Amino acid sequence: MKALPLLLLTCLLSLSAAAQHSLTVTFSGLESREGDVLFSLRDENGEPVKEIIVPIPNSGVVKYTVSNLHSGTYTAACFHDENQNKELDKGMFGIPTE
């Protein structure tokens, strides 16, 4: 079964509250170069900060930078959308298939 587990990570930016920051996320473990990565960044209240489709290049590192972030706690989630239907496809029992 081809499955890239839903990647959840928590990012903590602990710098001065007045400053603007950036966060670069590198996506690894992709089983193919097909499709895109769907990426969502939310603030500590669960409100969306950035939701984006990250194209996967034919070669090289797959990464995305979010700029102009305030200091704080953020949660990020992503998945490899191999068939580019903008949905996390699931099989029997709700297990992700991509």
PDB file of C-alpha atoms in Angstrom:
ATOM      1  CA  MET A   1       0.000   0.000   0.000  1.00  0.00           C
ATOM      2  CA  LYS A   2       1.373   3.368  -1.001  1.00  0.00           C
ATOM      3  CA  ALA A   3       0.809   5.744   1.842  1.00  0.00           C
ATOM      4  CA  LEU A   4       2.555   8.824   3.033  1.00  0.00           C
ATOM      5  CA  PRO A   5       1.367   9.379   6.577  1.00  0.00           C
ATOM      6  CA  LEU A   6      -0.206  12.713   7.298  1.00  0.00           C
ATOM      7  CA  LEU A   7       2.644  14.796   8.561  1.00  0.00           C
ATOM      8  CA  LEU A   8       1.825  16.855  11.593  1.00  0.00           C
ATOM      9  CA  LEU A   9       4.312  19.107  13.173  1.00  0.00           C
ATOM     10  CA  THR A  10       4.250  21.929  15.629  1.00  0.00           C
ATOM     11  CA  CYS A  11       6.412  24.939  15.013  1.00  0.00           C
ATOM     12  CA  LEU A  12       7.304  27.285  17.822  1.00  0.00           C
ATOM     13  CA  LEU A  13       8.700  30.683  17.001  1.00  0.00           C
ATOM     14  CA  SER A  14      10.023  32.181  20.198  1.00  0.00           C
ATOM     15  CA  LEU A  15      11.400  35.532  19.129  1.00  0.00           C
ATOM     16  CA  SER A  16      10.320  39.080  19.911  1.00  0.00           C
ATOM     17  CA  ALA A  17       6.591  39.750  19.469  1.00  0.00           C
ATOM     18  CA  ALA A  18       7.090  42.836  17.305  1.00  0.00           C
ATOM     19  CA  ALA A  19       9.284  41.124  14.722  1.00  0.00           C
ATOM     20  CA  GLN A  20       8.148  39.369  11.558  1.00  0.00           C
ATOM     21  CA  HIS A  21       9.553  35.912  10.889  1.00  0.00           C
ATOM     22  CA  SER A  22       9.616  33.280   8.186  1.00  0.00           C
ATOM     23  CA  LEU A  23       9.271  29.512   8.370  1.00  0.00           C
ATOM     24  CA  THR A  24      10.687  27.161   5.745  1.00  0.00           C
ATOM     25  CA  VAL A  25       9.220  23.660   5.592  1.00  0.00           C
ATOM     26  CA  THR A  26      11.048  20.896   3.713  1.00  0.00           C
ATOM     27  CA  PHE A  27       8.947  17.933   2.580  1.00  0.00           C
ATOM     28  CA  SER A  28      10.719  14.570   2.513  1.00  0.00           C
ATOM     29  CA  GLY A  29       9.669  10.945   2.196  1.00  0.00           C
ATOM     30  CA  LEU A  30       7.632  11.451  -0.962  1.00  0.00           C
ATOM     31  CA  GLU A  31       7.202   8.138  -2.769  1.00  0.00           C
ATOM     32  CA  SER A  32       7.019   9.784  -6.204  1.00  0.00           C
ATOM     33  CA  ARG A  33       7.374  13.102  -7.991  1.00  0.00           C
ATOM     34  CA  GLU A  34       3.750  12.943  -9.165  1.00  0.00           C
ATOM     35  CA  GLY A  35       1.189  15.457  -7.933  1.00  0.00           C
ATOM     36  CA  ASP A  36       1.549  18.208  -5.346  1.00  0.00           C
ATOM     37  CA  VAL A  37       1.872  18.677  -1.603  1.00  0.00           C
ATOM     38  CA  LEU A  38      -1.120  20.298   0.102  1.00  0.00           C
ATOM     39  CA  PHE A  39       0.113  22.350   3.042  1.00  0.00           C
ATOM     40  CA  SER A  40      -1.816  24.102   5.803  1.00  0.00           C
ATOM     41  CA  LEU A  41      -0.434  26.308   8.571  1.00  0.00           C
ATOM     42  CA  ARG A  42      -2.692  27.301  11.491  1.00  0.00           C
ATOM     43  CA  ASP A  43      -2.190  29.583  14.464  1.00  0.00           C
ATOM     44  CA  GLU A  44      -2.529  28.571  18.117  1.00  0.00           C
ATOM     45  CA  ASN A  45      -6.314  29.078  17.925  1.00  0.00           C
ATOM     46  CA  GLY A  46      -6.612  26.739  14.942  1.00  0.00           C
ATOM     47  CA  GLU A  47      -7.283  29.594  12.516  1.00  0.00           C
ATOM     48  CA  PRO A  48      -5.773  29.186   9.023  1.00  0.00           C
ATOM     49  CA  VAL A  49      -2.712  31.323   8.382  1.00  0.00           C
ATOM     50  CA  LYS A  50      -1.731  29.821   5.025  1.00  0.00           C
ATOM     51  CA  GLU A  51      -3.181  27.037   2.879  1.00  0.00           C
ATOM     52  CA  ILE A  52      -1.260  26.364  -0.299  1.00  0.00           C
ATOM     53  CA  ILE A  53      -0.594  23.801  -2.985  1.00  0.00           C
ATOM     54  CA  VAL A  54       3.157  23.223  -3.269  1.00  0.00           C
ATOM     55  CA  PRO A  55       4.186  21.903  -6.696  1.00  0.00           C
ATOM     56  CA  ILE A  56       6.711  19.062  -6.716  1.00  0.00           C
ATOM     57  CA  PRO A  57       9.613  19.792  -9.078  1.00  0.00           C
ATOM     58  CA  ASN A  58      11.063  17.053 -11.297  1.00  0.00           C
ATOM     59  CA  SER A  59      14.220  17.039  -9.171  1.00  0.00           C
ATOM     60  CA  GLY A  60      15.639  18.665  -6.088  1.00  0.00           C
ATOM     61  CA  VAL A  61      14.275  19.500  -2.679  1.00  0.00           C
ATOM     62  CA  VAL A  62      10.573  20.162  -2.149  1.00  0.00           C
ATOM     63  CA  LYS A  63      10.167  23.097   0.219  1.00  0.00           C
ATOM     64  CA  TYR A  64       8.008  26.116   0.909  1.00  0.00           C
ATOM     65  CA  THR A  65       8.621  29.304   2.906  1.00  0.00           C
ATOM     66  CA  VAL A  66       5.906  31.193   4.767  1.00  0.00           C
ATOM     67  CA  SER A  67       6.911  34.816   5.362  1.00  0.00           C
ATOM     68  CA  ASN A  68       5.630  37.620   7.600  1.00  0.00           C
ATOM     69  CA  LEU A  69       4.739  35.429  10.579  1.00  0.00           C
ATOM     70  CA  HIS A  70       4.306  36.883  14.046  1.00  0.00           C
ATOM     71  CA  SER A  71       5.962  35.142  16.974  1.00  0.00           C
ATOM     72  CA  GLY A  72       3.794  32.372  18.317  1.00  0.00           C
ATOM     73  CA  THR A  73       2.861  28.721  18.149  1.00  0.00           C
ATOM     74  CA  TYR A  74       1.765  27.228  14.824  1.00  0.00           C
ATOM     75  CA  THR A  75       0.584  23.818  13.696  1.00  0.00           C
ATOM     76  CA  ALA A  76       1.264  22.539  10.192  1.00  0.00           C
ATOM     77  CA  ALA A  77      -0.290  19.643   8.305  1.00  0.00           C
ATOM     78  CA  CYS A  78       0.395  18.343   4.831  1.00  0.00           C
ATOM     79  CA  PHE A  79      -0.136  15.395   2.526  1.00  0.00           C
ATOM     80  CA  HIS A  80       1.117  14.247  -0.860  1.00  0.00           C
ATOM     81  CA  ASP A  81      -1.781  14.663  -3.288  1.00  0.00           C
ATOM     82  CA  GLU A  82      -0.489  12.299  -5.980  1.00  0.00           C
ATOM     83  CA  ASN A  83      -3.561  12.498  -8.225  1.00  0.00           C
ATOM     84  CA  GLN A  84      -4.041  16.270  -7.754  1.00  0.00           C
ATOM     85  CA  ASN A  85      -7.713  16.044  -6.775  1.00  0.00           C
ATOM     86  CA  LYS A  86      -7.136  18.296  -3.735  1.00  0.00           C
ATOM     87  CA  GLU A  87      -8.421  15.603  -1.360  1.00  0.00           C
ATOM     88  CA  LEU A  88      -6.759  13.082   0.930  1.00  0.00           C
ATOM     89  CA  ASP A  89      -7.913   9.854  -0.709  1.00  0.00           C
ATOM     90  CA  LYS A  90      -8.771   7.075   1.706  1.00  0.00           C
ATOM     91  CA  GLY A  91      -9.346   3.385   1.324  1.00  0.00           C
ATOM     92  CA  MET A  92     -11.332   0.939   3.366  1.00  0.00           C
ATOM     93  CA  PHE A  93     -11.644   1.907   7.040  1.00  0.00           C
ATOM     94  CA  GLY A  94     -10.506   5.483   6.287  1.00  0.00           C
ATOM     95  CA  ILE A  95      -6.841   4.630   5.843  1.00  0.00           C
ATOM     96  CA  PRO A  96      -5.074   7.161   3.557  1.00  0.00           C
ATOM     97  CA  THR A  97      -4.028   5.756   0.176  1.00  0.00           C
ATOM     98  CA  GLU A  98      -1.809   8.664  -0.796  1.00  0.00           C
TER      99      GLU A  98
END
